[in-house]
Coordinates of C-alpha atoms and ligand atoms in Angstrom, one line a residue:
Chain C
M2 CA -60.3 -22.7 32.4
L3 CA -59.0 -19.1 31.9
R4 CA -56.4 -19.7 34.5
T5 CA -55.2 -22.9 32.7
I6 CA -55.0 -20.9 29.5
F7 CA -52.9 -18.2 31.2
A8 CA -50.7 -20.9 32.8
L9 CA -50.1 -22.3 29.4
A10 CA -49.3 -18.9 27.9
K11 CA -46.9 -18.2 30.7
M12 CA -45.1 -21.6 30.2
H13 CA -44.7 -20.9 26.5
L14 CA -43.5 -17.4 27.1
N15 CA -41.0 -18.8 29.6
E16 CA -39.8 -21.3 26.9
H17 CA -38.8 -18.3 24.9
N18 CA -37.3 -16.5 27.8
I19 CA -35.0 -19.5 28.6
Y20 CA -33.0 -18.2 25.6
K21 CA -32.5 -14.6 26.4
S22 CA -30.7 -14.3 23.1
N23 CA -34.1 -15.0 21.4
F24 CA -35.3 -11.6 22.3
Y25 CA -32.3 -9.7 20.9
L26 CA -32.1 -11.9 17.9
F27 CA -35.7 -11.5 16.9
S28 CA -35.8 -7.8 17.6
F29 CA -32.6 -7.3 15.6
N30 CA -34.1 -9.2 12.6
R31 CA -37.1 -6.9 12.8
L32 CA -34.9 -3.8 12.8
I33 CA -33.1 -5.0 9.7
E34 CA -36.4 -5.5 8.0
V35 CA -37.6 -2.0 8.8
V36 CA -34.3 -0.5 7.5
V37 CA -34.7 -2.4 4.2
Y38 CA -38.3 -1.3 3.7
I39 CA -37.5 2.3 4.5
F40 CA -34.6 2.4 2.1
V41 CA -36.7 0.9 -0.7
W42 CA -39.5 3.4 -0.2
Q43 CA -37.1 6.4 0.2
A44 CA -35.6 5.4 -3.1
I45 CA -39.0 5.1 -4.8
Y46 CA -40.0 8.5 -3.3
Y47 CA -37.0 10.3 -4.5
Q48 CA -37.3 8.8 -8.0
T49 CA -41.0 9.3 -8.5
G50 CA -42.0 11.9 -5.9
D51 CA -44.6 9.6 -4.6
A52 CA -44.7 6.8 -2.0
G53 CA -47.8 4.8 -2.9
G54 CA -50.1 7.8 -2.2
F55 CA -48.6 8.3 1.3
T56 CA -46.3 11.1 2.3
L57 CA -42.8 9.8 3.0
S58 CA -43.2 10.2 6.8
Q59 CA -46.5 8.3 6.6
M60 CA -44.8 5.6 4.7
I61 CA -42.0 5.4 7.3
T62 CA -44.6 5.2 10.1
Y63 CA -46.5 2.6 8.0
Y64 CA -43.5 0.3 7.8
I65 CA -42.4 0.8 11.4
L66 CA -45.9 -0.3 12.4
V67 CA -45.9 -3.2 9.9
V68 CA -42.7 -4.6 11.3
S69 CA -43.8 -4.1 14.9
I70 CA -47.2 -5.8 14.4
N71 CA -46.0 -8.5 12.0
P72 CA -44.9 -11.0 14.6
I73 CA -48.2 -10.9 16.4
V74 CA -49.9 -11.9 13.1
L75 CA -47.3 -14.3 11.7
W76 CA -45.7 -16.1 14.7
G77 CA -47.5 -18.8 16.5
I78 CA -47.8 -22.4 17.4
N79 CA -47.6 -23.9 13.9
E80 CA -44.1 -25.3 14.4
D81 CA -45.0 -26.6 17.8
M82 CA -48.0 -28.4 16.4
G83 CA -46.0 -29.8 13.5
H84 CA -43.5 -31.1 16.0
S85 CA -46.2 -32.6 18.2
I86 CA -47.6 -34.6 15.2
R87 CA -44.2 -35.6 13.9
T88 CA -42.9 -37.0 17.2
G89 CA -46.1 -38.6 18.3
R90 CA -46.3 -36.2 21.3
I91 CA -49.8 -35.5 20.2
N92 CA -50.9 -38.8 21.7
K93 CA -50.0 -37.4 25.1
E94 CA -51.6 -34.1 24.4
L95 CA -54.8 -35.7 23.4
L96 CA -54.9 -37.3 26.9
N97 CA -54.8 -33.9 28.6
P98 CA -57.9 -33.0 30.6
I99 CA -58.5 -30.0 28.4
S100 CA -59.0 -30.0 24.6
Y101 CA -56.1 -29.8 22.2
F102 CA -57.5 -26.5 20.9
K103 CA -57.6 -24.8 24.3
Y104 CA -54.1 -26.2 25.1
Y105 CA -52.7 -24.7 21.9
F106 CA -54.7 -21.5 22.2
G107 CA -53.0 -21.0 25.6
M108 CA -49.6 -21.6 24.1
N109 CA -50.4 -19.3 21.2
L110 CA -51.2 -16.5 23.7
G111 CA -47.7 -17.0 25.2
E112 CA -46.2 -16.7 21.7
I113 CA -48.2 -13.5 21.1
A114 CA -47.1 -12.1 24.4
F115 CA -43.5 -12.6 23.2
A116 CA -44.4 -11.0 19.9
V117 CA -45.9 -8.0 21.6
I118 CA -42.7 -7.5 23.7
V119 CA -40.5 -7.7 20.6
G120 CA -43.0 -5.5 18.7
I121 CA -42.9 -2.7 21.4
A122 CA -39.1 -2.8 21.6
V123 CA -38.8 -2.5 17.9
F124 CA -41.4 0.3 17.8
V125 CA -39.6 2.3 20.5
V126 CA -36.1 1.9 18.9
C127 CA -37.5 2.9 15.4
A128 CA -39.5 5.8 16.9
I129 CA -36.2 7.2 18.4
F130 CA -34.3 6.7 15.1
W131 CA -36.7 7.9 12.5
G132 CA -39.6 9.4 14.4
V133 CA -43.2 8.2 13.9
T134 CA -46.5 10.0 13.6
L135 CA -48.6 9.3 16.7
P136 CA -52.2 8.0 16.3
V137 CA -54.5 10.8 15.0
S138 CA -56.8 10.5 18.0
F139 CA -57.3 8.4 21.1
L140 CA -60.4 6.8 19.6
N141 CA -58.4 5.8 16.6
F142 CA -55.8 4.2 18.8
I143 CA -58.5 2.2 20.6
I144 CA -60.0 1.0 17.3
F145 CA -56.4 0.1 16.2
L146 CA -56.1 -2.1 19.3
V147 CA -59.5 -3.6 18.9
L148 CA -58.7 -4.7 15.4
I149 CA -55.3 -6.2 16.5
L150 CA -57.1 -8.1 19.2
L151 CA -59.8 -9.4 16.8
G152 CA -56.9 -10.6 14.7
I153 CA -55.6 -13.0 17.4
P154 CA -58.3 -15.7 17.1
I155 CA -58.2 -15.3 13.3
T156 CA -54.5 -16.0 13.0
F157 CA -54.8 -18.7 15.6
F158 CA -57.5 -20.6 13.7
L159 CA -55.5 -20.2 10.5
Q160 CA -52.6 -21.8 12.2
M161 CA -54.7 -24.7 13.5
I162 CA -55.9 -25.3 9.9
A163 CA -52.4 -25.2 8.6
G164 CA -51.1 -27.3 11.4
T165 CA -53.9 -29.9 10.8
V166 CA -52.6 -30.3 7.2
G167 CA -49.6 -32.0 8.9
F168 CA -51.8 -34.9 9.9
Y169 CA -52.3 -35.7 6.2
S170 CA -49.1 -34.7 4.7
G171 CA -46.7 -35.5 7.5
S172 CA -45.0 -32.1 7.1
I173 CA -46.3 -28.6 7.6
W174 CA -43.3 -26.9 5.9
G175 CA -45.1 -26.1 2.6
I176 CA -48.4 -25.0 4.1
Q177 CA -46.5 -22.8 6.6
I178 CA -44.9 -20.9 3.8
L179 CA -48.2 -20.6 2.0
R180 CA -49.9 -19.3 5.1
K181 CA -47.2 -16.7 5.7
A182 CA -47.2 -15.6 2.1
V183 CA -51.0 -15.2 1.9
I184 CA -51.1 -13.2 5.1
S185 CA -48.1 -11.1 4.1
I186 CA -49.6 -10.1 0.7
F187 CA -53.2 -9.6 1.8
A188 CA -52.4 -7.9 5.1
G189 CA -50.3 -5.2 3.3
V190 CA -46.8 -6.3 4.5
I191 CA -45.3 -6.4 1.0
A192 CA -46.9 -3.1 0.0
P193 CA -50.0 -1.1 1.0
I194 CA -53.1 -2.7 -0.5
T195 CA -53.9 0.5 -2.5
L196 CA -50.9 -0.3 -4.8
F197 CA -52.5 -3.5 -6.0
P198 CA -55.0 -3.8 -8.9
A199 CA -58.7 -2.9 -8.3
W200 CA -59.9 -6.6 -8.4
F201 CA -57.4 -7.5 -5.8
Q202 CA -58.5 -4.7 -3.5
A203 CA -62.2 -5.7 -4.0
L204 CA -61.4 -9.3 -3.1
S205 CA -59.2 -8.2 -0.2
N206 CA -62.2 -6.2 1.2
Y207 CA -64.1 -9.4 2.0
L208 CA -61.1 -11.4 3.3
P209 CA -60.1 -11.0 7.0
F210 CA -56.4 -10.4 6.3
Q211 CA -56.1 -6.6 5.6
E212 CA -57.6 -5.9 9.0
L213 CA -54.7 -7.8 10.6
I214 CA -52.1 -5.1 9.7
Y215 CA -53.1 -2.7 6.8
T216 CA -56.4 -1.4 8.2
P217 CA -55.2 -0.8 11.8
I218 CA -52.2 1.1 10.6
N219 CA -54.4 3.3 8.3
I220 CA -56.6 4.0 11.3
W221 CA -53.5 4.9 13.3
I222 CA -52.4 7.4 10.6
G223 CA -55.9 8.7 9.9
E224 CA -56.2 7.4 6.4
F225 CA -59.2 5.3 7.0
D226 CA -62.8 6.2 6.2
M227 CA -64.5 5.7 9.6
S228 CA -67.9 5.2 8.0
Q229 CA -66.6 1.7 7.2
I230 CA -65.6 0.7 10.7
V231 CA -68.8 -1.1 11.5
F232 CA -68.6 -3.2 8.4
V233 CA -65.0 -4.1 9.2
L234 CA -65.8 -5.1 12.8
I235 CA -68.8 -7.2 11.8
K236 CA -66.8 -8.8 9.0
Q237 CA -64.0 -9.8 11.4
V238 CA -66.4 -11.3 13.9
I239 CA -68.1 -13.3 11.1
W240 CA -64.7 -14.5 9.9
I241 CA -63.8 -15.6 13.5
V242 CA -66.9 -17.8 13.5
I243 CA -66.2 -19.2 10.0
L244 CA -62.6 -20.0 10.7
Y245 CA -63.4 -21.5 14.1
I246 CA -65.9 -23.8 12.5
I247 CA -63.5 -24.8 9.7
A248 CA -60.6 -25.3 12.1
K249 CA -62.6 -27.3 14.5
K250 CA -64.2 -29.6 11.9
F251 CA -61.0 -30.1 10.1
F252 CA -59.2 -30.9 13.3
E253 CA -61.9 -33.3 14.4
H254 CA -61.7 -35.0 11.0
A255 CA -57.9 -35.4 11.4
V256 CA -58.2 -36.7 14.9
K257 CA -60.8 -39.2 13.8
K258 CA -58.3 -40.4 11.2
I259 CA -55.7 -41.0 13.9
T260 CA -58.2 -42.7 16.2
I261 CA -59.3 -45.0 13.5
N262 CA -56.0 -45.8 11.8
G263 CA -53.6 -45.3 14.7
G264 CA -51.0 -42.7 15.2
Chain U
M7 CA -68.6 -53.2 39.5
A8 CA -65.4 -53.5 37.6
I9 CA -63.6 -50.3 36.9
I10 CA -62.6 -51.5 33.5
E11 CA -65.0 -53.7 31.4
V12 CA -63.9 -55.0 28.0
E13 CA -66.1 -57.2 25.9
N14 CA -65.5 -58.7 22.5
L15 CA -63.0 -56.0 21.7
V16 CA -61.7 -56.0 18.2
K17 CA -59.3 -53.7 16.4
T18 CA -58.6 -54.1 12.7
Y19 CA -56.2 -51.7 11.0
K20 CA -56.5 -50.8 7.4
I21 CA -53.1 -50.5 5.8
L22 CA -52.8 -48.8 2.5
Q23 CA -51.0 -51.0 0.0
K24 CA -48.4 -49.0 -1.9
Q25 CA -48.5 -49.8 -5.6
D26 CA -45.3 -49.4 -7.6
G27 CA -44.5 -46.9 -10.3
L28 CA -46.4 -44.0 -11.8
I29 CA -49.4 -46.1 -12.8
G30 CA -49.5 -47.6 -9.4
Y31 CA -49.5 -44.0 -7.9
F32 CA -52.6 -43.1 -9.9
K33 CA -54.3 -46.4 -9.2
N34 CA -53.7 -45.6 -5.5
L35 CA -55.4 -42.2 -5.9
V36 CA -58.4 -43.6 -7.8
R37 CA -59.0 -46.8 -6.0
P38 CA -56.7 -47.3 -3.0
K39 CA -56.0 -50.9 -2.1
Y40 CA -56.1 -51.8 1.6
K41 CA -54.8 -54.7 3.5
E42 CA -56.5 -55.5 6.8
L43 CA -54.7 -56.5 9.9
T44 CA -56.6 -57.5 13.0
A45 CA -54.4 -56.6 15.9
V46 CA -56.9 -57.4 18.7
K47 CA -59.2 -60.3 18.1
G48 CA -62.3 -60.2 20.4
I49 CA -60.8 -60.0 23.9
N50 CA -62.7 -59.9 27.2
F51 CA -61.6 -58.9 30.6
N52 CA -62.7 -57.0 33.7
I53 CA -60.4 -55.2 36.0
E54 CA -61.3 -54.3 39.5
E55 CA -60.3 -51.1 41.3
G56 CA -56.8 -51.3 42.8
E57 CA -55.6 -54.3 40.7
L58 CA -52.0 -54.3 39.4
V59 CA -52.3 -56.0 36.0
G60 CA -49.4 -57.2 33.9
Y61 CA -50.4 -57.1 30.3
I62 CA -47.8 -59.1 28.5
G63 CA -47.2 -60.7 25.2
E64 CA -44.6 -60.8 22.4
N65 CA -43.8 -57.8 20.2
G66 CA -46.8 -57.1 18.0
A67 CA -49.2 -59.1 20.2
G68 CA -51.5 -56.1 20.3
K69 CA -50.7 -54.7 23.8
S70 CA -50.3 -51.0 22.7
T71 CA -53.3 -51.3 20.5
T72 CA -55.4 -52.4 23.5
I73 CA -54.0 -49.6 25.8
K74 CA -54.7 -47.0 23.1
M75 CA -58.3 -48.2 22.9
L76 CA -58.6 -48.1 26.7
T77 CA -57.4 -44.5 26.8
G78 CA -59.7 -43.5 24.0
L79 CA -56.8 -42.7 21.6
L80 CA -58.1 -45.5 19.3
T81 CA -61.7 -46.3 18.3
P82 CA -62.4 -50.0 18.4
T83 CA -63.6 -51.7 15.2
S84 CA -66.2 -53.5 17.4
G85 CA -66.8 -54.5 20.9
K86 CA -67.4 -52.7 24.2
I87 CA -65.2 -50.7 26.5
V88 CA -66.4 -49.0 29.7
V89 CA -63.8 -47.3 31.9
N90 CA -65.1 -45.9 35.1
G91 CA -68.6 -45.7 33.6
I92 CA -67.4 -43.9 30.5
V93 CA -66.9 -45.0 27.0
P94 CA -63.4 -43.6 26.5
Y95 CA -63.4 -43.0 22.7
E96 CA -66.7 -41.2 22.9
K97 CA -65.8 -38.9 25.8
R98 CA -62.1 -38.8 25.7
I99 CA -61.6 -35.6 27.7
E100 CA -64.0 -36.6 30.4
N101 CA -62.1 -39.9 30.6
N102 CA -58.7 -38.1 30.7
K103 CA -59.6 -36.5 34.0
S104 CA -59.3 -39.7 35.9
I105 CA -56.5 -41.5 34.1
G106 CA -52.7 -41.2 33.6
A107 CA -50.6 -42.8 30.9
V108 CA -47.0 -43.4 29.9
F109 CA -46.1 -44.4 26.4
G110 CA -42.5 -45.7 26.2
Q111 CA -40.0 -42.9 26.4
K112 CA -42.4 -40.2 25.1
T113 CA -42.6 -37.4 27.6
Q114 CA -45.3 -34.9 28.4
L115 CA -42.8 -32.7 30.2
W116 CA -41.9 -29.4 28.7
W117 CA -38.5 -29.8 27.2
D118 CA -37.0 -26.4 27.7
L119 CA -38.4 -25.7 31.2
P120 CA -37.5 -26.9 34.7
V121 CA -39.4 -30.1 35.6
I122 CA -41.3 -28.3 38.4
E123 CA -43.1 -26.0 35.9
S124 CA -44.6 -29.0 34.1
F125 CA -45.8 -30.3 37.5
R126 CA -47.4 -26.9 38.2
L127 CA -49.2 -27.0 34.9
I128 CA -50.5 -30.4 35.7
K129 CA -51.8 -29.2 39.0
Q130 CA -53.5 -26.3 37.2
M131 CA -55.0 -28.4 34.4
Y132 CA -56.4 -31.1 36.7
K133 CA -57.5 -28.5 39.3
L134 CA -55.6 -30.3 42.0
P135 CA -56.0 -28.6 45.4
D136 CA -52.9 -27.0 46.8
G137 CA -52.6 -29.3 49.8
E138 CA -53.0 -32.4 47.8
Y139 CA -50.4 -31.2 45.3
R140 CA -47.9 -30.4 48.0
K141 CA -48.4 -33.8 49.7
N142 CA -48.0 -35.8 46.5
L143 CA -45.0 -33.7 45.4
K144 CA -43.3 -34.3 48.7
K145 CA -44.0 -38.0 48.7
F146 CA -43.1 -38.6 45.0
T147 CA -39.9 -36.5 45.4
Q148 CA -38.9 -38.8 48.2
I149 CA -39.6 -42.2 46.7
L150 CA -38.4 -41.3 43.2
E151 CA -35.5 -39.2 44.4
L152 CA -36.4 -36.1 42.4
E153 CA -34.9 -33.6 44.8
E154 CA -32.1 -32.5 42.6
L155 CA -34.1 -32.8 39.4
L156 CA -37.0 -30.5 39.9
D157 CA -35.2 -27.3 39.0
K158 CA -33.4 -28.7 36.0
Q159 CA -34.5 -28.3 32.4
V160 CA -36.0 -31.5 31.1
K161 CA -33.7 -31.6 28.1
N162 CA -30.7 -31.8 30.5
L163 CA -31.9 -34.9 32.2
S164 CA -30.7 -38.4 31.5
L165 CA -33.3 -41.0 30.3
G166 CA -33.6 -42.5 33.8
Q167 CA -34.1 -39.1 35.4
K168 CA -36.6 -38.1 32.8
M169 CA -38.6 -41.3 33.2
R170 CA -38.7 -40.9 37.0
C171 CA -40.1 -37.4 36.5
E172 CA -42.5 -38.6 33.8
I173 CA -43.8 -41.3 36.2
A174 CA -44.3 -38.7 38.9
A175 CA -46.1 -36.4 36.5
T176 CA -48.4 -39.3 35.5
F177 CA -49.5 -40.0 39.1
L178 CA -49.5 -36.4 40.3
H179 CA -53.2 -35.7 39.8
N180 CA -54.3 -38.8 41.7
P181 CA -55.6 -40.7 38.7
K182 CA -57.9 -43.7 39.4
I183 CA -56.3 -45.7 36.6
V184 CA -52.8 -45.5 35.2
Y185 CA -51.7 -47.2 31.9
L186 CA -48.0 -47.8 31.6
D187 CA -46.9 -49.0 28.2
E188 CA -43.3 -50.0 28.4
P189 CA -42.4 -47.4 31.0
T190 CA -39.1 -49.1 31.9
I191 CA -37.7 -49.6 28.4
G192 CA -34.0 -48.7 28.2
L193 CA -33.6 -48.0 31.9
D194 CA -31.0 -49.4 34.2
V195 CA -31.9 -51.8 37.1
F196 CA -31.7 -49.2 39.8
V197 CA -34.2 -46.9 38.1
K198 CA -36.4 -49.8 37.3
E199 CA -36.4 -50.9 40.9
N200 CA -37.1 -47.3 42.0
I201 CA -40.1 -47.1 39.6
R202 CA -41.5 -50.5 40.7
K203 CA -41.3 -49.5 44.3
F204 CA -43.1 -46.3 43.5
I205 CA -46.0 -48.1 41.7
K206 CA -46.4 -50.5 44.5
D207 CA -46.4 -47.8 47.2
I208 CA -48.9 -45.6 45.4
N209 CA -51.2 -48.6 44.7
R210 CA -51.1 -49.6 48.3
E211 CA -51.9 -46.1 49.5
K212 CA -54.4 -44.9 46.9
K213 CA -55.8 -48.1 45.4
T214 CA -54.7 -46.8 42.0
T215 CA -55.5 -49.3 39.3
V216 CA -52.4 -50.0 37.2
I217 CA -52.1 -51.7 33.8
L218 CA -48.5 -52.4 32.9
T219 CA -46.9 -53.7 29.7
T220 CA -43.3 -54.4 29.7
H221 CA -40.5 -56.4 28.2
D222 CA -38.8 -56.9 31.5
L223 CA -40.7 -59.6 33.2
K224 CA -39.0 -58.7 36.5
D225 CA -41.3 -55.7 36.4
I226 CA -44.3 -58.0 36.4
E227 CA -42.8 -60.4 38.8
D228 CA -42.2 -57.6 41.3
V229 CA -45.3 -55.4 40.8
C230 CA -48.3 -57.3 39.5
N231 CA -50.6 -59.7 41.1
R232 CA -52.5 -60.6 37.9
I233 CA -51.3 -61.5 34.5
I234 CA -53.1 -61.1 31.2
L235 CA -51.2 -62.9 28.5
L236 CA -51.8 -61.9 24.9
D237 CA -50.8 -63.9 21.9
Q238 CA -51.4 -62.6 18.4
G239 CA -54.4 -60.5 19.5
E240 CA -56.0 -63.2 21.7
I241 CA -55.9 -63.6 25.4
I242 CA -54.3 -67.0 26.3
Y243 CA -54.1 -66.6 30.0
D244 CA -55.9 -64.3 32.4
G245 CA -55.5 -64.8 36.1
D246 CA -53.4 -64.9 39.2
K247 CA -49.7 -64.6 38.7
Q248 CA -48.7 -67.2 41.3
K249 CA -51.2 -69.7 39.8
F250 CA -49.7 -69.1 36.4
K251 CA -46.3 -70.0 37.7
D252 CA -47.7 -73.1 39.5
I253 CA -49.4 -74.4 36.4
Y254 CA -46.7 -73.8 33.9
G255 CA -43.6 -73.4 35.9
K256 CA -43.1 -76.9 37.3
Y257 CA -39.6 -77.3 36.0
V258 CA -36.2 -76.4 37.3
F259 CA -33.0 -75.2 35.6
A260 CA -29.6 -76.6 36.5
E261 CA -26.1 -75.8 35.3
L262 CA -23.6 -78.6 35.8
V263 CA -19.9 -77.9 35.8
V264 CA -18.2 -81.0 34.4
S265 CA -14.8 -82.5 33.4
N266 CA -13.5 -85.5 31.5
K267 CA -16.5 -85.5 29.3
N268 CA -16.6 -87.9 26.3
G269 CA -18.3 -86.5 23.3
K270 CA -21.7 -85.0 23.2
L271 CA -23.9 -86.3 26.0
S272 CA -27.1 -85.4 24.2
D273 CA -26.2 -87.9 21.5
T274 CA -25.3 -90.7 23.8
I275 CA -27.8 -90.7 26.7
T276 CA -31.6 -90.2 27.1
L277 CA -33.0 -88.7 30.3
N278 CA -36.6 -89.1 31.3
G279 CA -38.3 -85.8 32.1
C280 CA -35.1 -83.8 31.5
E281 CA -33.9 -81.9 28.5
I282 CA -30.3 -80.8 27.8
V283 CA -30.6 -77.2 26.8
E284 CA -27.0 -76.3 26.1
E285 CA -23.8 -78.3 26.3
T286 CA -20.1 -77.4 26.1
E287 CA -16.9 -79.1 27.0
K288 CA -17.0 -77.8 30.6
S289 CA -20.7 -77.3 31.3
I290 CA -24.1 -78.8 30.7
K291 CA -27.4 -76.8 31.1
I292 CA -30.4 -78.9 31.8
K293 CA -34.1 -78.3 32.4
F294 CA -36.2 -80.9 34.2
N295 CA -39.7 -81.4 35.5
H296 CA -40.1 -81.7 39.3
E297 CA -42.8 -84.2 39.0
E298 CA -41.2 -86.6 36.6
T299 CA -37.6 -86.8 37.8
T300 CA -35.2 -85.6 40.5
I301 CA -31.7 -84.1 40.3
M302 CA -30.3 -87.2 41.9
Q303 CA -31.6 -89.5 39.2
I304 CA -30.2 -87.2 36.5
L305 CA -26.8 -87.0 38.2
N306 CA -26.7 -90.8 38.5
T307 CA -27.1 -91.1 34.7
I308 CA -24.8 -88.2 33.8
S309 CA -22.0 -89.1 36.2
N310 CA -21.5 -92.4 34.2
H311 CA -20.2 -90.2 31.4
C312 CA -18.3 -87.5 33.1
V313 CA -17.2 -86.0 36.5
V314 CA -19.7 -83.5 37.9
E315 CA -17.8 -80.9 39.9
D316 CA -20.4 -78.3 40.7
I317 CA -24.2 -77.6 40.3
H318 CA -26.2 -74.4 40.2
M319 CA -30.0 -74.7 40.3
R320 CA -32.8 -72.3 39.9
E321 CA -36.6 -72.3 39.7
A322 CA -38.3 -71.4 36.4
E323 CA -39.0 -67.7 36.3
L324 CA -41.8 -65.9 34.4
E325 CA -39.5 -65.4 31.5
D326 CA -38.7 -69.1 31.1
I327 CA -42.3 -70.0 31.3
L328 CA -43.2 -67.5 28.6
K329 CA -40.4 -68.7 26.4
E330 CA -41.9 -72.2 26.7
I331 CA -45.4 -70.9 25.9
Y332 CA -44.2 -69.1 22.8
K333 CA -42.4 -72.1 21.6
G334 CA -45.7 -74.0 21.8
A335 CA -44.6 -76.3 24.5
H336 CA -47.7 -75.6 26.5
K337 CA -51.3 -75.1 25.4
C338 CA -53.1 -72.7 27.7
Ligands
ADP402 N1 -51.2 -47.6 13.2 C1 -51.1 -48.9 12.8 N2 -51.4 -49.2 11.5 C2 -51.3 -50.5 11.1 N3 -50.9 -51.5 11.8 C3 -50.6 -51.3 13.1 C4 -50.6 -49.9 13.7 N4 -50.3 -50.0 15.0 C5 -50.0 -51.3 15.2 N5 -50.1 -52.1 14.1 C6 -49.9 -53.5 14.0 O1 -50.8 -54.2 15.0 C7 -50.1 -55.2 15.6 C8 -50.1 -55.0 17.1 O2 -49.3 -53.9 17.4 P1 -49.1 -53.3 18.9 O3 -50.4 -53.2 19.5 O4 -48.2 -52.1 18.8 O5 -48.3 -54.5 19.6 P2 -47.5 -54.6 20.9 O6 -47.7 -53.3 21.6 O7 -48.0 -55.8 21.6 O8 -46.1 -54.8 20.5 C9 -48.7 -55.3 15.0 O9 -48.7 -56.3 14.0 C10 -48.5 -53.9 14.4 O10 -47.7 -54.0 13.3
MG403 MG1 -46.2 -51.9 22.2

């Protein structure tokens, strides 16, 4: 089964590689994004003498990491799933000898592999241009990676949920934007969570999103209270289970709808 | 034991009735109105391993609905289906392992990648042994003439090329049963012939059971040995193809090239056991029953009214027979 999933991942990665320009285009977009964020925070820093509680160089590292990790969290198989539903290709995919979930999980891994390649390229280029602070310790770096890995099933199940909406609405365009917006805000892409009101931060503590980007970066730059790490890890595992159940049940309900009413 | 058993199979679709206007919109939300449409009305059949079955009927007869139920994509409203010992809609993925399916022009091949990569994925997904894969690939490549296509991206293939690859992909994992729902739609005769030959070859070699729906009755004529004829959700014939033609196809078509014709013959003469199908100044198309009359008798009568210069005759084909049946000329 694992080999099938890797085969799917490789196929999906190859799909991206067919268009060599994809890599340069996506990487270039990321770079523009970093530049914009850095200019904004430089301006804020020079005006107010403060960059959201961070030093300016921490803030620059923060955004370089945000933009490098961002694709891993936001990209995925949502569009492919929408396309599969719209064109009726789903009928063929439901006739595969492996479940639709595993099939798309494999493809999603391929997408993530592509995101990681773009992310590393962006990180290296930015590191050369602006300089970044390295992780404060090797342990911190490992925890950083663990949290990023735990984020993969979370973002995958979120995409399956968003994609399944397409069975009911016919289009996933709206839910796609919502998904990206929610993740961007709660994961600390727009601004570090500490800049938001206290109630928002309290809520965010229980949601799985800030551990996708914000928390790992804080662990990288040493601004995270390590006494909380166990709570965070357990929280993520619980969310993986919850989102898995929701995604699975929702998808099964949607498939039942097709198998009763026809595609 | 039959590989496919179908008993009293019924499928009723519920169709949401759209109600007009804003009030209608809210009515729909609160109490949606449904119309029911029974697409398949209690059909029964058994199919044995290795049979080549032509599943035919007019547009909307319920062919695709049946195929979808057999593959487990649709849940029957009532009745029983057992395929290979499995109830497909209850254990779809289990059932998937031993079937293949084509739905019209929809492809399972990966659009942006060379064809061969999709084949390799199929090998991986179905856990097909290396040797078996290579053997099939070689054979399929030869019959379906895929040599030049395997390294091309799917999106760059013509429809005919794509369907040949799709057919190969469908048979690659040695499925016991293959469902082909309009696999030849939109293809030219050469590709069609190629695909028919392929189906026959594989069936002969591997005893693959094939259920084929098509608009081109030549497909059936060439490939199938059994016909199931569906009309408005009910089976009106199920049996041997040749017998079907013997029972319903006793008539012959003839086209007469004529000259010096006076007016419309169909107005002036009556022919026993013969019908004038079409008539112009220079030609008359007739259809007559073997057992009731002969071409000589007909010519005798007609040549009183014009000069017959040439005759072309042909036996009724499946298509002619079906046209008759749909017109209500026969009761099965
Ligand atoms: N998903 C569906 N919802 C409602 N009605 C459907 C659906 N699919 C098919 N039908 C109706 O069921 C009947 C049989 O359709 P189908 O099985 O596609 O016929 P065929 O394949 O023989 O042309 C048609 O009247 C068709 O309009
Ligand atoms: Mg059909």
